[in-house]
Amino acid sequence: MKAIRRFTVRTVLPEQLQPLHELALNLRWSWHPETRELFRAVDPGVWEAVGEDPVRLLGEVPARRLAALACDRRFLRRLGDLTDDLADYLGAPRWYQSAPGAEALPAAIAYFSPEYGIAAALPQYSGGLGILAGDHLKAASDLGVPLIGVGLFYRHGYFRQSLSRDGWQQERYPVLDPEELAVTLLREADGTPARVELALPAGRRLAAQIWRAQVGRVPLLLLDSDVAANAAGERDVTDRLYGGGSEHRLLQEMLLGIGGVRAVRAFCRITGHPAPEVFHTNEGHAGFLGVERIRELVADDRGHDFGAALEAVRAGTLFTTHTPVPAGIDRFEAELVARHFSGDAALRGVPVDRVLALGLENWPGGDPKLFNMAAMGLRLAQRANGVSTLHGAVSRGMFGALWPGFDPAEVPITSVTNGVHAPTWMDPAVVRLGAARIGADQAEAAMTAGEAGPWSAVEHIDDGEIWEVRGRLRAQLVEEARRRLRASWRVRGAGDAELGWTGTVLDPEVLTIGFARRVPSYKRLTLMLRDQERLRSLLLHPTRPVQIVVAGKAHPADDGGKRLIQQLVAFADDPAVRHRIVFLPDYDMAMATRLYPGCDVWLNNPLRPLEACGTSGMKAALNGCLNLSVLDGWWDEWYDGRNGWAIPTADAAGIDEDQRDDIEAAALYDLIEHQVAARYYERGPDGLPHRWIAMVRHTLATLGPKVPAGRMVREYVERLYAPAAQAQRRLDGPGARQLADWKARVRQAWPQIVVGPVDAAVAEAAELGTALALKVQVTLGTLTAEDVEVQVVSGTVDEQDRLREIDLGTLKPAGGPDLTGCQRYEGTLELNRTGPFGYTVRVLPSHPLLAASAELGLVALPVESAGMDAGVLR
């Protein structure tokens, strides 16, 4: 018999224990070991049974146990100390408040993401994007950055994964009760729930209430459409993460972007929190936030029209792309978008044609019938970035059509390499290992801020200590894997009599390789299966055996990904090897916190360059796990030959997919057998693998300062948030109108610009160190010299006379324009390299409020030049 209604009956805490509620509702407990240990002490059995979730713990602990704790002076002292510690953490100045130029930093930043991986107890994430967003919020909290997180509250989360008897992925969607989660409802002063509302076609309305999760110092606002005011269809908008059809997904993204801005306004009004000066769009899903902010500016009393409002919005917006392939971008039928932004669903002052233009694929090969969310995100943001150095280059190539006439290197998309929140992902045993040498405070600084100094102390830790910790972590993983494997087989239909073998799978002394991530095809879950006999020989080697722990989820609609899982499971089910390779279903943050520390080697073998960053390897590295990876994402820039191994790639032209996978799989097997396993099992007279431990020590000392999310967030603040806030302030007033008018004037006049002829006189022979005297005539039409910059672009040239490794110089006006409006520009070009050398001249728009000279996508070249190939010297 099924209940017609579900709700949670909460325990009434004795007055002395009331601070436990405060500690449970601030998700700082998820990365604060002392607070977790306090909750464990409440009732160890219940703590384990509820999955180490403080809110559920307080709902299920017996009343008699609470009564006993209320009289336990030692427990109450711990509770008081931790309550005071949280208050200090929340109120004391941190890095942001004391950073150089802190007074000019943004008063607040709104951070929008479709998913957040904060803790397993708040399952609002599917994979790397959500975990990255959660780590961003946690690191911002540790540094004191005044972030406001914005997302959606999914009543079913993503999905829980299990396997059928034949290894096929099964999905289930348990209902999440907010009353059992670390969230509270945002309420107005009169106690009624705060609401946001969107107008939809045909007179429909979409309302949402706002759940607030407190992530340390950072509030996270999660919009929930499951409210009585909505019709059935609208109530289901936030039912599950990445579910439903095209219109369902569009409504989710409208609620996230438009509703999210309105939720931020309500939160700031109710709580007095400073209003954000910068809006950070984490992927294109939240792109409509810019449209809503345009509506706000058009509707206020400052006289902005759409063009001026667009410039003001762009100045304070940052767009981060995580997508390395066009297929990963959300695209909607333009007609569908038009229907949701016109008629009675229109945003006042925001014409539907202007909305459609933001997402238009108006480049060669684009589809004008589709609305591209990434294109909108880039057009609405004056600053944009990829998430590793390599991904930044990939993004500049992928989105270069938005800036025609510019080489990929000049496309205004920078990069900030991702990081991971070290206090979340470092096992306490590893933290204690470092803290014993440098002290707890120094260890915290090393983890939260990515400071290099403290990490160097790892060099002084004894080999035996490092190996003993690594052994304990490996044994911990083996125990966890056995438990999870047994539970998985029970779900698959096996009885206890069949499962005796699960108690002996894996070996705490054997080299352990981990592989865990989402399962799209490009991540190549089954590359390790290309030569199954070779893999068996590695697993069963008589003196240097290897064992592999695998986990991952395929998207529910991705049957191809599910088949990959089934193939892996079929291999791992073989009685001959099942003690050496296991697949653990239902990969989540709880599993990950055991998996990363317990592995000796972390395997990553995506198709290069399709891994935007690949932060799982960072989490492993923080625990002394060595990486074995294709040179992609973060590994491409930080691999140094001593912190792991690089898998060679076969991406030469003419090699088909099967050949490529065969070549790369063979290279992987060779690396494991002849380098990885050989190094691991090479022991000294004392039984320790000293050369292996040296690699572990080097990994911690050199990657430790780089991979923490604190380093990442500091880069965002210094390189992107602060400049965006300054640009936004300059346009807060008549500046936006002036910039919009200037851009309109420049766009209209640009076709009138004529560049040339170009005269170059060689001062001496064309030898290294000599110079060319350049003169160029530029017809500006209705523009003035102040509207443009004339550049000389030089560098080496290839066989097609295309410039490479370019240098830029500026040519200056010589006198005023003649009667025809022609202006002469002059300058010199130093011949600073030998070999084939070339140059060209170009004209770009110039304005002090532009973030990049390519911002308008306008460039004028000499009339005799079809590209940057004029003036070749050989």
Short mmCIF file of N, CA and C in Angstrom, two decimals, residues 238-384:
data_model
loop_
_atom_site.label_atom_id
_atom_site.label_comp_id
_atom_site.label_asym_id
_atom_site.label_seq_id
_atom_site.Cartn_x
_atom_site.Cartn_y
_atom_site.Cartn_z
N THR A 238 11.31 21.38 -12.96
CA THR A 238 12.54 21.04 -12.22
C THR A 238 12.48 19.63 -11.66
N ASP A 239 11.89 18.71 -12.42
CA ASP A 239 11.74 17.36 -11.88
C ASP A 239 13.07 16.62 -11.80
N ARG A 240 13.90 16.70 -12.86
CA ARG A 240 15.16 15.98 -12.83
C ARG A 240 16.20 16.69 -13.69
N LEU A 241 17.44 16.43 -13.39
CA LEU A 241 18.57 17.06 -14.07
C LEU A 241 18.74 16.47 -15.45
N TYR A 242 18.80 17.34 -16.48
CA TYR A 242 19.03 16.95 -17.86
C TYR A 242 18.00 15.92 -18.35
N GLY A 243 16.76 16.11 -17.97
CA GLY A 243 15.71 15.21 -18.43
C GLY A 243 14.74 15.94 -19.34
N GLY A 244 13.80 15.19 -19.92
CA GLY A 244 12.74 15.77 -20.72
C GLY A 244 13.17 16.13 -22.13
N GLY A 245 12.18 16.62 -22.91
CA GLY A 245 12.42 17.00 -24.30
C GLY A 245 12.91 18.41 -24.44
N SER A 246 12.87 18.89 -25.68
CA SER A 246 13.46 20.18 -26.00
C SER A 246 12.78 21.33 -25.27
N GLU A 247 11.44 21.37 -25.28
CA GLU A 247 10.75 22.47 -24.61
C GLU A 247 10.96 22.40 -23.10
N HIS A 248 10.97 21.20 -22.54
CA HIS A 248 11.22 21.04 -21.11
C HIS A 248 12.59 21.62 -20.76
N ARG A 249 13.59 21.31 -21.58
CA ARG A 249 14.94 21.80 -21.32
C ARG A 249 15.00 23.32 -21.47
N LEU A 250 14.29 23.86 -22.47
CA LEU A 250 14.26 25.31 -22.65
C LEU A 250 13.66 25.99 -21.43
N LEU A 251 12.58 25.43 -20.90
CA LEU A 251 11.96 26.02 -19.72
C LEU A 251 12.89 25.96 -18.52
N GLN A 252 13.63 24.86 -18.38
CA GLN A 252 14.60 24.79 -17.30
C GLN A 252 15.63 25.91 -17.43
N GLU A 253 16.11 26.14 -18.65
CA GLU A 253 17.16 27.13 -18.83
C GLU A 253 16.62 28.55 -18.72
N MET A 254 15.37 28.76 -19.10
CA MET A 254 14.76 30.06 -18.87
C MET A 254 14.58 30.31 -17.37
N LEU A 255 14.14 29.28 -16.65
CA LEU A 255 13.96 29.45 -15.21
C LEU A 255 15.30 29.70 -14.53
N LEU A 256 16.33 28.97 -14.95
CA LEU A 256 17.66 29.17 -14.37
C LEU A 256 18.17 30.58 -14.64
N GLY A 257 18.09 31.04 -15.88
CA GLY A 257 18.63 32.34 -16.23
C GLY A 257 17.76 33.51 -15.80
N ILE A 258 16.52 33.54 -16.31
CA ILE A 258 15.61 34.65 -16.00
C ILE A 258 15.15 34.57 -14.56
N GLY A 259 14.64 33.39 -14.18
CA GLY A 259 14.19 33.24 -12.80
C GLY A 259 15.32 33.38 -11.80
N GLY A 260 16.54 32.94 -12.21
CA GLY A 260 17.68 33.04 -11.31
C GLY A 260 18.03 34.48 -10.98
N VAL A 261 18.00 35.37 -11.98
CA VAL A 261 18.26 36.79 -11.71
C VAL A 261 17.20 37.34 -10.76
N ARG A 262 15.97 36.96 -10.98
CA ARG A 262 14.90 37.45 -10.10
C ARG A 262 15.05 36.89 -8.69
N ALA A 263 15.52 35.66 -8.58
CA ALA A 263 15.76 35.08 -7.25
C ALA A 263 16.88 35.82 -6.53
N VAL A 264 17.93 36.19 -7.26
CA VAL A 264 19.02 36.96 -6.66
C VAL A 264 18.50 38.30 -6.16
N ARG A 265 17.67 38.95 -6.96
CA ARG A 265 17.12 40.25 -6.52
C ARG A 265 16.28 40.08 -5.26
N ALA A 266 15.46 39.03 -5.22
CA ALA A 266 14.64 38.79 -4.03
C ALA A 266 15.52 38.51 -2.82
N PHE A 267 16.54 37.69 -3.00
CA PHE A 267 17.43 37.34 -1.89
C PHE A 267 18.12 38.59 -1.34
N CYS A 268 18.65 39.43 -2.22
CA CYS A 268 19.34 40.63 -1.77
C CYS A 268 18.38 41.59 -1.08
N ARG A 269 17.17 41.69 -1.60
CA ARG A 269 16.17 42.57 -0.97
C ARG A 269 15.80 42.07 0.42
N ILE A 270 15.63 40.78 0.57
CA ILE A 270 15.18 40.21 1.84
C ILE A 270 16.29 40.21 2.88
N THR A 271 17.51 39.88 2.47
CA THR A 271 18.60 39.69 3.43
C THR A 271 19.52 40.89 3.57
N GLY A 272 19.45 41.84 2.62
CA GLY A 272 20.38 42.96 2.65
C GLY A 272 21.74 42.64 2.07
N HIS A 273 21.89 41.49 1.44
CA HIS A 273 23.16 41.12 0.82
C HIS A 273 23.46 42.11 -0.31
N PRO A 274 24.72 42.52 -0.48
CA PRO A 274 25.05 43.43 -1.59
C PRO A 274 24.63 42.85 -2.93
N ALA A 275 24.15 43.71 -3.81
CA ALA A 275 23.75 43.26 -5.15
C ALA A 275 24.99 42.91 -5.96
N PRO A 276 24.92 41.87 -6.79
CA PRO A 276 26.07 41.48 -7.60
C PRO A 276 26.44 42.56 -8.61
N GLU A 277 27.73 42.78 -8.78
CA GLU A 277 28.22 43.62 -9.85
C GLU A 277 28.66 42.80 -11.05
N VAL A 278 28.95 41.52 -10.82
CA VAL A 278 29.41 40.62 -11.86
C VAL A 278 28.52 39.39 -11.88
N PHE A 279 28.19 38.93 -13.09
CA PHE A 279 27.40 37.71 -13.27
C PHE A 279 28.25 36.71 -14.05
N HIS A 280 28.44 35.53 -13.47
CA HIS A 280 29.29 34.49 -14.05
C HIS A 280 28.40 33.35 -14.54
N THR A 281 28.40 33.12 -15.84
CA THR A 281 27.59 32.07 -16.45
C THR A 281 28.46 30.83 -16.65
N ASN A 282 28.24 29.81 -15.83
CA ASN A 282 29.02 28.58 -15.92
C ASN A 282 28.34 27.67 -16.94
N GLU A 283 28.81 27.72 -18.18
CA GLU A 283 28.23 27.05 -19.34
C GLU A 283 26.99 27.80 -19.84
N GLY A 284 26.53 27.44 -21.03
CA GLY A 284 25.48 28.20 -21.71
C GLY A 284 24.09 28.00 -21.16
N HIS A 285 23.90 27.01 -20.27
CA HIS A 285 22.55 26.70 -19.77
C HIS A 285 21.88 27.91 -19.11
N ALA A 286 22.67 28.79 -18.50
CA ALA A 286 22.10 29.94 -17.79
C ALA A 286 22.15 31.21 -18.62
N GLY A 287 22.37 31.11 -19.93
CA GLY A 287 22.60 32.28 -20.75
C GLY A 287 21.50 33.31 -20.75
N PHE A 288 20.25 32.88 -20.50
CA PHE A 288 19.15 33.84 -20.53
C PHE A 288 19.21 34.86 -19.39
N LEU A 289 20.14 34.67 -18.46
CA LEU A 289 20.26 35.67 -17.40
C LEU A 289 20.59 37.03 -18.00
N GLY A 290 21.36 37.06 -19.09
CA GLY A 290 21.69 38.34 -19.72
C GLY A 290 20.48 39.01 -20.31
N VAL A 291 19.54 38.23 -20.86
CA VAL A 291 18.31 38.80 -21.42
C VAL A 291 17.48 39.44 -20.32
N GLU A 292 17.39 38.77 -19.16
CA GLU A 292 16.63 39.34 -18.05
C GLU A 292 17.28 40.61 -17.53
N ARG A 293 18.59 40.65 -17.47
CA ARG A 293 19.26 41.85 -17.00
C ARG A 293 19.08 43.01 -17.98
N ILE A 294 19.01 42.70 -19.27
CA ILE A 294 18.67 43.75 -20.25
C ILE A 294 17.28 44.28 -19.97
N ARG A 295 16.32 43.38 -19.72
CA ARG A 295 14.96 43.81 -19.40
C ARG A 295 14.95 44.74 -18.19
N GLU A 296 15.71 44.39 -17.16
CA GLU A 296 15.76 45.23 -15.96
C GLU A 296 16.23 46.65 -16.31
N LEU A 297 17.28 46.75 -17.09
CA LEU A 297 17.84 48.06 -17.41
C LEU A 297 16.92 48.88 -18.31
N VAL A 298 16.26 48.20 -19.25
CA VAL A 298 15.33 48.91 -20.12
C VAL A 298 14.14 49.42 -19.32
N ALA A 299 13.76 48.65 -18.30
CA ALA A 299 12.56 48.99 -17.53
C ALA A 299 12.82 50.05 -16.46
N ASP A 300 14.11 50.27 -16.08
CA ASP A 300 14.34 51.24 -15.01
C ASP A 300 14.24 52.67 -15.55
N ASP A 301 14.56 53.62 -14.74
CA ASP A 301 14.31 55.02 -15.12
C ASP A 301 15.56 55.72 -15.65
N ARG A 302 16.57 54.93 -16.10
CA ARG A 302 17.80 55.56 -16.58
C ARG A 302 17.82 55.74 -18.09
N GLY A 303 16.74 55.38 -18.76
CA GLY A 303 16.61 55.66 -20.17
C GLY A 303 17.40 54.75 -21.09
N HIS A 304 17.74 53.55 -20.66
CA HIS A 304 18.46 52.63 -21.52
C HIS A 304 17.51 52.05 -22.57
N ASP A 305 17.99 52.02 -23.82
CA ASP A 305 17.29 51.20 -24.79
C ASP A 305 18.01 49.85 -24.86
N PHE A 306 17.59 48.98 -25.76
CA PHE A 306 18.18 47.63 -25.80
C PHE A 306 19.69 47.69 -26.03
N GLY A 307 20.14 48.54 -26.96
CA GLY A 307 21.57 48.59 -27.27
C GLY A 307 22.41 49.01 -26.08
N ALA A 308 21.99 50.06 -25.38
CA ALA A 308 22.75 50.52 -24.22
C ALA A 308 22.71 49.48 -23.10
N ALA A 309 21.54 48.88 -22.90
CA ALA A 309 21.42 47.86 -21.87
C ALA A 309 22.32 46.66 -22.18
N LEU A 310 22.39 46.29 -23.44
CA LEU A 310 23.25 45.18 -23.84
C LEU A 310 24.70 45.46 -23.47
N GLU A 311 25.18 46.67 -23.73
CA GLU A 311 26.56 47.00 -23.40
C GLU A 311 26.80 46.97 -21.89
N ALA A 312 25.86 47.48 -21.12
CA ALA A 312 26.01 47.46 -19.67
C ALA A 312 26.03 46.04 -19.14
N VAL A 313 25.18 45.18 -19.69
CA VAL A 313 25.13 43.78 -19.25
C VAL A 313 26.42 43.06 -19.64
N ARG A 314 26.88 43.26 -20.87
CA ARG A 314 28.09 42.58 -21.33
C ARG A 314 29.29 42.93 -20.45
N ALA A 315 29.39 44.16 -20.05
CA ALA A 315 30.55 44.61 -19.29
C ALA A 315 30.73 43.82 -18.00
N GLY A 316 29.64 43.48 -17.35
CA GLY A 316 29.72 42.80 -16.06
C GLY A 316 29.46 41.32 -16.13
N THR A 317 29.58 40.70 -17.31
CA THR A 317 29.27 39.29 -17.46
C THR A 317 30.49 38.49 -17.91
N LEU A 318 30.67 37.34 -17.29
CA LEU A 318 31.71 36.38 -17.66
C LEU A 318 31.05 35.08 -18.09
N PHE A 319 31.50 34.53 -19.21
CA PHE A 319 30.98 33.26 -19.71
C PHE A 319 32.11 32.23 -19.70
N THR A 320 31.89 31.11 -19.01
CA THR A 320 32.86 30.01 -19.00
C THR A 320 32.29 28.85 -19.79
N THR A 321 33.04 28.42 -20.80
CA THR A 321 32.63 27.25 -21.57
C THR A 321 33.41 26.02 -21.11
N HIS A 322 32.71 24.91 -20.96
CA HIS A 322 33.34 23.63 -20.62
C HIS A 322 33.25 22.66 -21.80
N THR A 323 32.79 23.14 -22.93
CA THR A 323 32.45 22.26 -24.04
C THR A 323 33.57 22.21 -25.07
N PRO A 324 34.15 21.03 -25.34
CA PRO A 324 35.21 20.93 -26.34
C PRO A 324 34.71 20.54 -27.73
N VAL A 325 33.41 20.23 -27.86
CA VAL A 325 32.87 19.82 -29.17
C VAL A 325 31.54 20.52 -29.40
N PRO A 326 31.24 20.90 -30.64
CA PRO A 326 29.95 21.56 -30.93
C PRO A 326 28.75 20.73 -30.50
N ALA A 327 28.86 19.39 -30.56
CA ALA A 327 27.72 18.54 -30.20
C ALA A 327 27.33 18.68 -28.73
N GLY A 328 28.22 19.22 -27.91
CA GLY A 328 27.91 19.38 -26.50
C GLY A 328 27.16 20.65 -26.16
N ILE A 329 26.84 21.46 -27.17
CA ILE A 329 26.17 22.74 -26.94
C ILE A 329 24.66 22.56 -27.05
N ASP A 330 23.93 23.17 -26.14
CA ASP A 330 22.46 23.16 -26.24
C ASP A 330 22.03 24.06 -27.39
N ARG A 331 21.20 23.51 -28.28
CA ARG A 331 20.65 24.26 -29.41
C ARG A 331 19.16 23.96 -29.48
N PHE A 332 18.37 25.01 -29.66
CA PHE A 332 16.92 24.88 -29.72
C PHE A 332 16.43 25.40 -31.07
N GLU A 333 15.29 24.88 -31.50
CA GLU A 333 14.65 25.43 -32.69
C GLU A 333 14.36 26.92 -32.44
N ALA A 334 14.77 27.76 -33.37
CA ALA A 334 14.57 29.20 -33.20
C ALA A 334 13.09 29.53 -33.05
N GLU A 335 12.24 28.78 -33.72
CA GLU A 335 10.79 29.03 -33.62
C GLU A 335 10.31 28.78 -32.20
N LEU A 336 10.85 27.76 -31.54
CA LEU A 336 10.48 27.47 -30.16
C LEU A 336 10.88 28.61 -29.24
N VAL A 337 12.10 29.11 -29.42
CA VAL A 337 12.55 30.24 -28.60
C VAL A 337 11.70 31.47 -28.88
N ALA A 338 11.39 31.72 -30.16
CA ALA A 338 10.58 32.88 -30.51
C ALA A 338 9.22 32.83 -29.82
N ARG A 339 8.64 31.64 -29.76
CA ARG A 339 7.32 31.51 -29.14
C ARG A 339 7.37 31.85 -27.65
N HIS A 340 8.50 31.57 -27.00
CA HIS A 340 8.62 31.82 -25.56
C HIS A 340 9.11 33.23 -25.23
N PHE A 341 9.35 34.05 -26.27
CA PHE A 341 9.77 35.43 -26.01
C PHE A 341 8.94 36.43 -26.82
N SER A 342 7.72 36.04 -27.17
CA SER A 342 6.86 36.95 -27.92
C SER A 342 5.44 36.84 -27.38
N GLY A 343 4.56 37.73 -27.87
CA GLY A 343 3.17 37.72 -27.44
C GLY A 343 3.07 37.98 -25.95
N ASP A 344 2.21 37.20 -25.28
CA ASP A 344 2.04 37.43 -23.85
C ASP A 344 3.20 36.86 -23.03
N ALA A 345 4.16 36.22 -23.68
CA ALA A 345 5.35 35.75 -22.99
C ALA A 345 6.54 36.69 -23.17
N ALA A 346 6.36 37.79 -23.89
CA ALA A 346 7.47 38.70 -24.19
C ALA A 346 7.97 39.38 -22.93
N LEU A 347 9.28 39.66 -22.91
CA LEU A 347 9.87 40.49 -21.87
C LEU A 347 9.77 41.94 -22.31
N ARG A 348 9.22 42.78 -21.46
CA ARG A 348 8.98 44.18 -21.83
C ARG A 348 10.29 44.87 -22.18
N GLY A 349 10.33 45.50 -23.36
CA GLY A 349 11.51 46.21 -23.80
C GLY A 349 12.56 45.34 -24.45
N VAL A 350 12.24 44.06 -24.63
CA VAL A 350 13.21 43.12 -25.22
C VAL A 350 12.55 42.50 -26.45
N PRO A 351 12.73 43.08 -27.63
CA PRO A 351 12.08 42.55 -28.83
C PRO A 351 12.54 41.13 -29.13
N VAL A 352 11.64 40.31 -29.59
CA VAL A 352 11.98 38.91 -29.83
C VAL A 352 13.06 38.77 -30.89
N ASP A 353 13.08 39.66 -31.88
CA ASP A 353 14.12 39.56 -32.91
C ASP A 353 15.50 39.82 -32.35
N ARG A 354 15.59 40.68 -31.32
CA ARG A 354 16.90 40.92 -30.68
C ARG A 354 17.32 39.71 -29.85
N VAL A 355 16.36 39.04 -29.22
CA VAL A 355 16.69 37.81 -28.49
C VAL A 355 17.21 36.76 -29.46
N LEU A 356 16.50 36.55 -30.56
CA LEU A 356 16.90 35.53 -31.53
C LEU A 356 18.28 35.83 -32.11
N ALA A 357 18.59 37.11 -32.31
CA ALA A 357 19.89 37.48 -32.87
C ALA A 357 21.04 37.07 -31.95
N LEU A 358 20.78 37.02 -30.64
CA LEU A 358 21.83 36.64 -29.70
C LEU A 358 22.28 35.20 -29.89
N GLY A 359 21.37 34.32 -30.28
CA GLY A 359 21.71 32.92 -30.44
C GLY A 359 21.84 32.48 -31.88
N LEU A 360 21.82 33.43 -32.81
CA LEU A 360 21.80 33.10 -34.23
C LEU A 360 23.13 32.48 -34.68
N GLU A 361 23.04 31.40 -35.43
CA GLU A 361 24.23 30.79 -36.05
C GLU A 361 24.41 31.41 -37.44
N ASN A 362 24.95 32.61 -37.46
CA ASN A 362 25.06 33.38 -38.70
C ASN A 362 26.44 33.27 -39.31
N TRP A 363 27.08 32.12 -39.15
CA TRP A 363 28.41 31.91 -39.70
C TRP A 363 28.35 30.80 -40.75
N PRO A 364 29.33 30.72 -41.62
CA PRO A 364 29.34 29.66 -42.63
C PRO A 364 29.24 28.28 -41.98
N GLY A 365 28.29 27.50 -42.44
CA GLY A 365 28.08 26.18 -41.85
C GLY A 365 27.11 26.16 -40.70
N GLY A 366 26.73 27.34 -40.17
CA GLY A 366 25.75 27.40 -39.09
C GLY A 366 24.35 27.16 -39.61
N ASP A 367 23.44 26.85 -38.70
CA ASP A 367 22.05 26.60 -39.06
C ASP A 367 21.20 27.75 -38.55
N PRO A 368 20.73 28.64 -39.43
CA PRO A 368 19.96 29.81 -38.98
C PRO A 368 18.62 29.46 -38.36
N LYS A 369 18.20 28.20 -38.47
CA LYS A 369 16.94 27.79 -37.86
C LYS A 369 17.11 27.37 -36.39
N LEU A 370 18.36 27.36 -35.93
CA LEU A 370 18.63 26.94 -34.56
C LEU A 370 19.11 28.11 -33.72
N PHE A 371 18.85 28.01 -32.44
CA PHE A 371 19.26 29.01 -31.45
C PHE A 371 20.35 28.36 -30.60
N ASN A 372 21.54 28.94 -30.64
CA ASN A 372 22.73 28.36 -30.03
C ASN A 372 22.99 29.02 -28.68
N MET A 373 22.91 28.23 -27.58
CA MET A 373 23.05 28.80 -26.24
C MET A 373 24.47 29.30 -25.98
N ALA A 374 25.48 28.61 -26.52
CA ALA A 374 26.85 29.07 -26.32
C ALA A 374 27.10 30.38 -27.06
N ALA A 375 26.56 30.50 -28.28
CA ALA A 375 26.70 31.75 -29.01
C ALA A 375 26.06 32.90 -28.23
N MET A 376 24.89 32.65 -27.65
CA MET A 376 24.25 33.68 -26.85
C MET A 376 25.13 34.03 -25.65
N GLY A 377 25.67 33.01 -24.97
CA GLY A 377 26.51 33.26 -23.81
C GLY A 377 27.71 34.13 -24.15
N LEU A 378 28.32 33.87 -25.30
CA LEU A 378 29.49 34.65 -25.72
C LEU A 378 29.10 36.06 -26.15
N ARG A 379 27.96 36.22 -26.79
CA ARG A 379 27.54 37.55 -27.23
C ARG A 379 27.09 38.42 -26.06
N LEU A 380 26.68 37.80 -24.97
CA LEU A 380 26.21 38.55 -23.81
C LEU A 380 27.30 38.77 -22.77
N ALA A 381 28.52 38.31 -23.05
CA ALA A 381 29.61 38.43 -22.07
C ALA A 381 30.80 39.13 -22.72
N GLN A 382 31.32 40.12 -22.05
CA GLN A 382 32.50 40.80 -22.58
C GLN A 382 33.77 39.99 -22.33
N ARG A 383 33.69 39.05 -21.38
CA ARG A 383 34.83 38.20 -21.06
C ARG A 383 34.39 36.74 -21.09
N ALA A 384 35.29 35.88 -21.59
CA ALA A 384 34.97 34.47 -21.71
C ALA A 384 36.24 33.66 -21.50
#
